[in-house]
PDB file of C-alpha atoms in Angstrom:
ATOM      1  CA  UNK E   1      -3.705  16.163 -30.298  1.00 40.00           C
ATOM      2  CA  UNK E   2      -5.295  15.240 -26.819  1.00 41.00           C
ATOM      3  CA  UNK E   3      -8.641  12.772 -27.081  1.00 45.00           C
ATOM      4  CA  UNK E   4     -11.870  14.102 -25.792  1.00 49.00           C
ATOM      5  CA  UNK E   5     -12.664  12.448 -22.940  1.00 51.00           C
ATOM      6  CA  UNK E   6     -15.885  10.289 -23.188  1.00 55.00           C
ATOM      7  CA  UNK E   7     -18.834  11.473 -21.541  1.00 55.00           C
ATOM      8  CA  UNK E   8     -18.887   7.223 -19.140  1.00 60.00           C
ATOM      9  CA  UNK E   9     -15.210   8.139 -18.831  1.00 62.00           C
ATOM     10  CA  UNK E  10     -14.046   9.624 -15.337  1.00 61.00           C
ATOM     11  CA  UNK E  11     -12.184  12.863 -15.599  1.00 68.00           C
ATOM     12  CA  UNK E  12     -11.124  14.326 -12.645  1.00 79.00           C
ATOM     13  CA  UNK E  13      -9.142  12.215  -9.963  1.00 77.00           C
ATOM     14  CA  UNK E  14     -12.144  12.635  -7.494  1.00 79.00           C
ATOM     15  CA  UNK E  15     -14.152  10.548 -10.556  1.00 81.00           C
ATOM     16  CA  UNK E  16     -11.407   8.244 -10.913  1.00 79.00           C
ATOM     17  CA  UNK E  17     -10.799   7.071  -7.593  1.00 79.00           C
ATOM     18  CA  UNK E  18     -14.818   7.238  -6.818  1.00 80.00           C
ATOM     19  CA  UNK E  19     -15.469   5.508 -10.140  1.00 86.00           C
ATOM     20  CA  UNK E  20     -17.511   2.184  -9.633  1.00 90.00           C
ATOM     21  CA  UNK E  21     -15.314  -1.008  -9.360  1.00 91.00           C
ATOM     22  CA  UNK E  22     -15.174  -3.806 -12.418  1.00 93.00           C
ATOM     23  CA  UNK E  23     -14.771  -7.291 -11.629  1.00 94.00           C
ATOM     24  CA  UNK E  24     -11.080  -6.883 -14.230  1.00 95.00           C
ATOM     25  CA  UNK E  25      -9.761  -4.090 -11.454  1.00 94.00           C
ATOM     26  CA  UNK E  26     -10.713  -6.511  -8.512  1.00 94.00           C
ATOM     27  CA  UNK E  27      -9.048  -9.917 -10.496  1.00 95.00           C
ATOM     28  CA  UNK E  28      -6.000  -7.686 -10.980  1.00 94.00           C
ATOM     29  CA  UNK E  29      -5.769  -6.837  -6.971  1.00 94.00           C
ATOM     30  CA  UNK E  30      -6.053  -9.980  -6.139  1.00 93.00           C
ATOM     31  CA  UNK E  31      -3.331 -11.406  -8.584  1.00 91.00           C
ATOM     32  CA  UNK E  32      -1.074  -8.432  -7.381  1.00 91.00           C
ATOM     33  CA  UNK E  33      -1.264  -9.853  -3.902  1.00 86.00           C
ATOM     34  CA  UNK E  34       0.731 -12.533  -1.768  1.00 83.00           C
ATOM     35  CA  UNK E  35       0.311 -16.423  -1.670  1.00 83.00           C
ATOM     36  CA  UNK E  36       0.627 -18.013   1.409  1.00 84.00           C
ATOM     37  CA  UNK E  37      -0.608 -14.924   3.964  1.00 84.00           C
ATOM     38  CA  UNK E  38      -3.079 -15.573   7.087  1.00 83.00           C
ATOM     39  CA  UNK E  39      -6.530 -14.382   6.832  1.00 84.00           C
ATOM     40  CA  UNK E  40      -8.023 -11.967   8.316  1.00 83.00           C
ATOM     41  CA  UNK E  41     -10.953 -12.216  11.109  1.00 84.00           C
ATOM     42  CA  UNK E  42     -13.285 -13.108   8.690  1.00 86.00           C
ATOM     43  CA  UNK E  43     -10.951 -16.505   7.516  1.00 87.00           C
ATOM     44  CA  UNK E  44     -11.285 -16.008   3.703  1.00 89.00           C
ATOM     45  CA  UNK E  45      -7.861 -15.444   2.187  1.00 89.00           C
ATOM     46  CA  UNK E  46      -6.467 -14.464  -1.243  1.00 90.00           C
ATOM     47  CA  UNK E  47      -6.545 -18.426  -2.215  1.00 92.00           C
ATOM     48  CA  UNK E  48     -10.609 -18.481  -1.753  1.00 93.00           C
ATOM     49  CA  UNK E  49     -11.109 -15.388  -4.206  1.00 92.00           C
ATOM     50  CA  UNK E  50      -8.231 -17.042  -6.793  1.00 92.00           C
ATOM     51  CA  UNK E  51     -10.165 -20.349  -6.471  1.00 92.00           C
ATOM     52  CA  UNK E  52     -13.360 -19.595  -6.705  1.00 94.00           C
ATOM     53  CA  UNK E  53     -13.236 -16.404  -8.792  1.00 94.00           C
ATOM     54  CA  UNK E  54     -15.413 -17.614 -11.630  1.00 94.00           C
ATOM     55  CA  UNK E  55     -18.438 -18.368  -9.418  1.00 95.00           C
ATOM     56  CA  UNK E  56     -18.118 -15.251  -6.838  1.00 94.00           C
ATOM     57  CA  UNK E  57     -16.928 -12.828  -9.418  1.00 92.00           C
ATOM     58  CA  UNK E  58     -20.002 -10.539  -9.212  1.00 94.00           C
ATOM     59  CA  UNK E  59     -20.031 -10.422  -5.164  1.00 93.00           C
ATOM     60  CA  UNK E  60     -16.854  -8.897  -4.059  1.00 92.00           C
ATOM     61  CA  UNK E  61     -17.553  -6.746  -6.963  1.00 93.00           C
ATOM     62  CA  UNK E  62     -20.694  -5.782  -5.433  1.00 92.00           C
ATOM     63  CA  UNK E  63     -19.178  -5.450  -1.874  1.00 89.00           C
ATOM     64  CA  UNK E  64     -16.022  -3.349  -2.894  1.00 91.00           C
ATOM     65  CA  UNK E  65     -18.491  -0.929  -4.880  1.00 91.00           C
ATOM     66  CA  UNK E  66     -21.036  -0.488  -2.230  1.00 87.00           C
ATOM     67  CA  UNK E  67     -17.913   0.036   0.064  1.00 83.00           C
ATOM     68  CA  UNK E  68     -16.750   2.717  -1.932  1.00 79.00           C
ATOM     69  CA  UNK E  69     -19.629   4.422  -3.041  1.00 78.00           C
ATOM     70  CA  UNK E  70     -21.591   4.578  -0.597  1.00 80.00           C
ATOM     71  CA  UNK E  71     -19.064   4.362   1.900  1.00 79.00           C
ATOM     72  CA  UNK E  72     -20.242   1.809   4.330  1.00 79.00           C
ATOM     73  CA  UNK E  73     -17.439  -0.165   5.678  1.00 83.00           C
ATOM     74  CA  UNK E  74     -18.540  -2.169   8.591  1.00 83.00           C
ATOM     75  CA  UNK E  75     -16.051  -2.339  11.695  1.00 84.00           C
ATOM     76  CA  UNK E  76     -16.117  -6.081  11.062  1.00 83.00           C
ATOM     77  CA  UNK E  77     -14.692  -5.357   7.903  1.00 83.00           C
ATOM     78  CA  UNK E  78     -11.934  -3.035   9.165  1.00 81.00           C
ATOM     79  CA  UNK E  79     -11.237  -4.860  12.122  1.00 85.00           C
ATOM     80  CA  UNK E  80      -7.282  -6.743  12.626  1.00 88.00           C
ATOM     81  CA  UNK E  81      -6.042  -9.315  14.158  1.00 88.00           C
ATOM     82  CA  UNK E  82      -2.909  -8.413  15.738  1.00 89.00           C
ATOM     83  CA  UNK E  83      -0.147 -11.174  16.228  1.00 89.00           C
ATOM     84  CA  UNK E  84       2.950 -11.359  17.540  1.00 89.00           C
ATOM     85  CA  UNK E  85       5.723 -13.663  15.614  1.00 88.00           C
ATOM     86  CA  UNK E  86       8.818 -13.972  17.018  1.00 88.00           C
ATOM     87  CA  UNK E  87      11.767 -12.666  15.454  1.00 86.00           C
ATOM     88  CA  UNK E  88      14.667 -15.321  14.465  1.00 83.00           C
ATOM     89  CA  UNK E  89      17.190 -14.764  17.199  1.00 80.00           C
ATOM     90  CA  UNK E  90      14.929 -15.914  20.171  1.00 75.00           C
ATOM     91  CA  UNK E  91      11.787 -14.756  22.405  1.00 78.00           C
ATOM     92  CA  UNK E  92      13.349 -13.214  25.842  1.00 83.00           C
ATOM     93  CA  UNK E  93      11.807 -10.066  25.725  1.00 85.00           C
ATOM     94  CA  UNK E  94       8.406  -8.070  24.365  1.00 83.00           C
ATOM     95  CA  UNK E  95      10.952  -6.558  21.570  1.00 82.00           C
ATOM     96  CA  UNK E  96      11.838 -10.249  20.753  1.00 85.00           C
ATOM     97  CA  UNK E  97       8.567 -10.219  18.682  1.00 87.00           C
ATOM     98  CA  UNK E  98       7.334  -8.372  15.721  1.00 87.00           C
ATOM     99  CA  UNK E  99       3.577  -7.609  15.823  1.00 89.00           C
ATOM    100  CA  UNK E 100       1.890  -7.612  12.806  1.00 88.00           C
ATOM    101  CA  UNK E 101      -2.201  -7.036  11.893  1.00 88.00           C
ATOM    102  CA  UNK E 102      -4.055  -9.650   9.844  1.00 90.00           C
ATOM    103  CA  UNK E 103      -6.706  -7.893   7.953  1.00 89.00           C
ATOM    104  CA  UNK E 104      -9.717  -9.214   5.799  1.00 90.00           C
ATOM    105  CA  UNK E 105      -8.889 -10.252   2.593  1.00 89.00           C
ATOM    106  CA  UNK E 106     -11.868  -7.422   1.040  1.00 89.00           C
ATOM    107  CA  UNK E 107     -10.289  -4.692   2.854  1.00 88.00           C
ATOM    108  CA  UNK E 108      -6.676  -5.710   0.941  1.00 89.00           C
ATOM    109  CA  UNK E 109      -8.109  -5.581  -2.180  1.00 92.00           C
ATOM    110  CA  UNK E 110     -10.162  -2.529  -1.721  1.00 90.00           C
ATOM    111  CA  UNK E 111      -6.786  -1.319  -0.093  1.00 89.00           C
ATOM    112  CA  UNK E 112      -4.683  -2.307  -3.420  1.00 92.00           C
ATOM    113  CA  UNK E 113      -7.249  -0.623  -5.944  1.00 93.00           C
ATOM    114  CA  UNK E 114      -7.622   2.730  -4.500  1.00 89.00           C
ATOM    115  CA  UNK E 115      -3.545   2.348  -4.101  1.00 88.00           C
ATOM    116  CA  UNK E 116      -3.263   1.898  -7.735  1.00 89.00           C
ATOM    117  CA  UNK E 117      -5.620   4.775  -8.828  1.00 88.00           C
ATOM    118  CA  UNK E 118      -3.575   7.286  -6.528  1.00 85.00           C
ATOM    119  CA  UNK E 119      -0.614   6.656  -8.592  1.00 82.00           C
ATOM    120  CA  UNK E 120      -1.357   8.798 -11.114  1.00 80.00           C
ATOM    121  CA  UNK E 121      -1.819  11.883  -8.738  1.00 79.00           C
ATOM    122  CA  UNK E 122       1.542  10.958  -7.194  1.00 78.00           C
ATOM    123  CA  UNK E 123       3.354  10.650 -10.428  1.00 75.00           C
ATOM    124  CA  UNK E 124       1.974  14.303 -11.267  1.00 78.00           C
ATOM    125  CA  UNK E 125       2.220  15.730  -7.479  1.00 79.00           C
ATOM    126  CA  UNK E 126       5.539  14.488  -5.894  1.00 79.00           C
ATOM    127  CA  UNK E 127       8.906  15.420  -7.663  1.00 78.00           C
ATOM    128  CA  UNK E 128      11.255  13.243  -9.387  1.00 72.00           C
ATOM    129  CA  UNK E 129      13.717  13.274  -6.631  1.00 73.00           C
ATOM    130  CA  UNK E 130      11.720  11.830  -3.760  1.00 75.00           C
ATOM    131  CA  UNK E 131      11.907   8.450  -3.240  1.00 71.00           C
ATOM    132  CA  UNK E 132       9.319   7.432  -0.694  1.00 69.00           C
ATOM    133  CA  UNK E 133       5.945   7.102  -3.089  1.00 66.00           C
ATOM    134  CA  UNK E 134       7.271   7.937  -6.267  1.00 70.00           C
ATOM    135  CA  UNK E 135       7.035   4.709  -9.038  1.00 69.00           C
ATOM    136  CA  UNK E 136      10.351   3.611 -10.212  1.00 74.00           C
ATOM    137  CA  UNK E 137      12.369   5.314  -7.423  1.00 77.00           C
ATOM    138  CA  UNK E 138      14.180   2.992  -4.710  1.00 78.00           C
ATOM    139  CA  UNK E 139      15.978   3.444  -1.931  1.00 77.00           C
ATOM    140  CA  UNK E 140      19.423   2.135  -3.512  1.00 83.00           C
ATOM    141  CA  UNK E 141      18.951   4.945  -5.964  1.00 83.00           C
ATOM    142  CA  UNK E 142      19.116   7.498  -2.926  1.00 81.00           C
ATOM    143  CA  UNK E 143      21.703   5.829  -1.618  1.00 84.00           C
ATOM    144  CA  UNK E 144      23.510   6.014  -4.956  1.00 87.00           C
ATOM    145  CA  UNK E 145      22.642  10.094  -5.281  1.00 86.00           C
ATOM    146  CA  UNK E 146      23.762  10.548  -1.719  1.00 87.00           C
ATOM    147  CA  UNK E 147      27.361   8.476  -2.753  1.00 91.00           C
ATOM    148  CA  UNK E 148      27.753  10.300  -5.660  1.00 93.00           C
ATOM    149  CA  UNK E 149      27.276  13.672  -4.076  1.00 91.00           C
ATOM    150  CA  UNK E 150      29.704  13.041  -1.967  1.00 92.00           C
ATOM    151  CA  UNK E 151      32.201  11.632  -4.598  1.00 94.00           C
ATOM    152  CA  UNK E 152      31.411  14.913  -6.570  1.00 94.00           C
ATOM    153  CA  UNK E 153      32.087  17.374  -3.874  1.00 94.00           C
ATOM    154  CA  UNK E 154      35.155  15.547  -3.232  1.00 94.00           C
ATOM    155  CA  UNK E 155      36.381  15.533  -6.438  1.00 95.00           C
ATOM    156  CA  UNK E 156      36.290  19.160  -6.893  1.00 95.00           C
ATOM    157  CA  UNK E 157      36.814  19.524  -3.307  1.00 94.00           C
ATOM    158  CA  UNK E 158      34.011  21.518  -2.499  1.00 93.00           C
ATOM    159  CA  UNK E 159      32.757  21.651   1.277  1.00 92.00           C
ATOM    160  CA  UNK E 160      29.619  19.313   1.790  1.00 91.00           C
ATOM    161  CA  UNK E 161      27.350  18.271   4.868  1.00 88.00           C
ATOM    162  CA  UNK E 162      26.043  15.342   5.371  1.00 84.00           C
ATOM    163  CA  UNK E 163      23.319  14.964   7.729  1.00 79.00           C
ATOM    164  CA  UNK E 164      22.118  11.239   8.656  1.00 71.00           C
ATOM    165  CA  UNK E 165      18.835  10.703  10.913  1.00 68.00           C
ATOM    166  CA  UNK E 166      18.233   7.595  12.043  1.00 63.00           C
ATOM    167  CA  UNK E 167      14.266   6.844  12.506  1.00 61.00           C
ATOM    168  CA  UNK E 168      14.748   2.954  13.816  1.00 61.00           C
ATOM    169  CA  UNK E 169      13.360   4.077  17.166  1.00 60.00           C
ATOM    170  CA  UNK E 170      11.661   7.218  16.294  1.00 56.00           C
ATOM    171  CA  UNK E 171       8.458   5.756  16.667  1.00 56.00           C
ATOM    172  CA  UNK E 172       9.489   3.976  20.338  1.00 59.00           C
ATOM    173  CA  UNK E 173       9.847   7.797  21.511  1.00 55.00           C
ATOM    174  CA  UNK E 174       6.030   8.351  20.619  1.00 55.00           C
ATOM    175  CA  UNK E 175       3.580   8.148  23.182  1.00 59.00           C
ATOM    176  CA  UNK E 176       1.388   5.296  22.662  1.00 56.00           C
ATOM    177  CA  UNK E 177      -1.375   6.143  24.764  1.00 62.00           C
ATOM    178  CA  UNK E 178      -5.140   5.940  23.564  1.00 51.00           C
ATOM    179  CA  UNK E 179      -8.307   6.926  25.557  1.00 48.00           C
TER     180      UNK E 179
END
């Protein structure tokens, strides 16, 4: 028999991923994340909030919620940092590098949270056999149902098409203009 939902306890996915922050949901986030990464503009990385979590506990708490509820991000907060590392086999050319964004630490944990309250909407909304989103699906297993198709319609030698798109340089092909 299903439990009644409590009248404090969010019941909709709107009220879930609009439900005030906790300090344990931001701690988690920040655990979740990597060691070692650059900060963002605003120089406080992951190590700062792991440090210094028991005396600051209640102000990223305070931030996050008043970024989510009332929905005031500042363009501080949302601005990146874009650098460009090189890639290991040497730095000739503008493709030699690989640009990445360095964002504020808050924004990755805000980022993280409302990334793990989606996944119960995706485990209800996307089907078992896609593999981009879905929790517990890989690529290797679509690799391993594309193998095995083929192994089955060979086996009883039944016609099969196999059709292969490449998107490495799908996104080189975009135009990359902004006004």
């Amino acid at each position: 028999m299903k439990e009644a939902a409590r009248p404090d306890q969010p019941t909709t996915y709107g009220e879930i991923l609009e439900k005030p922050i906790d300090t344990t949901e931001i701690y988690n986030a920040i655990r979740a994340g990597g060691r070692n990464r650059a900060p963002g503009n605003d120089g406080l990385g992951l190590e700062f909030y792991t440090v210094n979590w028991t005396v600051i506990r209640e102000d990223p708490c305070n931030i996050l919620n008043q970024m989510i509820t009332a929905g005031i991000i500042t363009p501080k907060q949302k601005h990146g940092v874009i650098v460009c590392l090189p890639k290991p086999h040497g730095m000739h050319t503008p493709g030699d590098y690989r640009p990445i964004t360095l964002l504020n630490t808050d924004y990755k944990i805000l980022s993280r949270i409302k990334a793990r309250r989606l996944n119960p909407v995706l485990e209800e909304h996307l089907r078992p056999t896609q593999y981009c989103g879905v929790p517990g699906n890989t690529i290797m297993e679509a690799i391993a149902t594309v193998r095995e198709a083929i192994a089955f319609a060979e086996f009883k030698k039944v016609p099969i098409c196999v059709l292969s798109l490449d998107f490495k340089k799908a996104f080189d092909r975009m135009s990359h203009k902004y006004q």
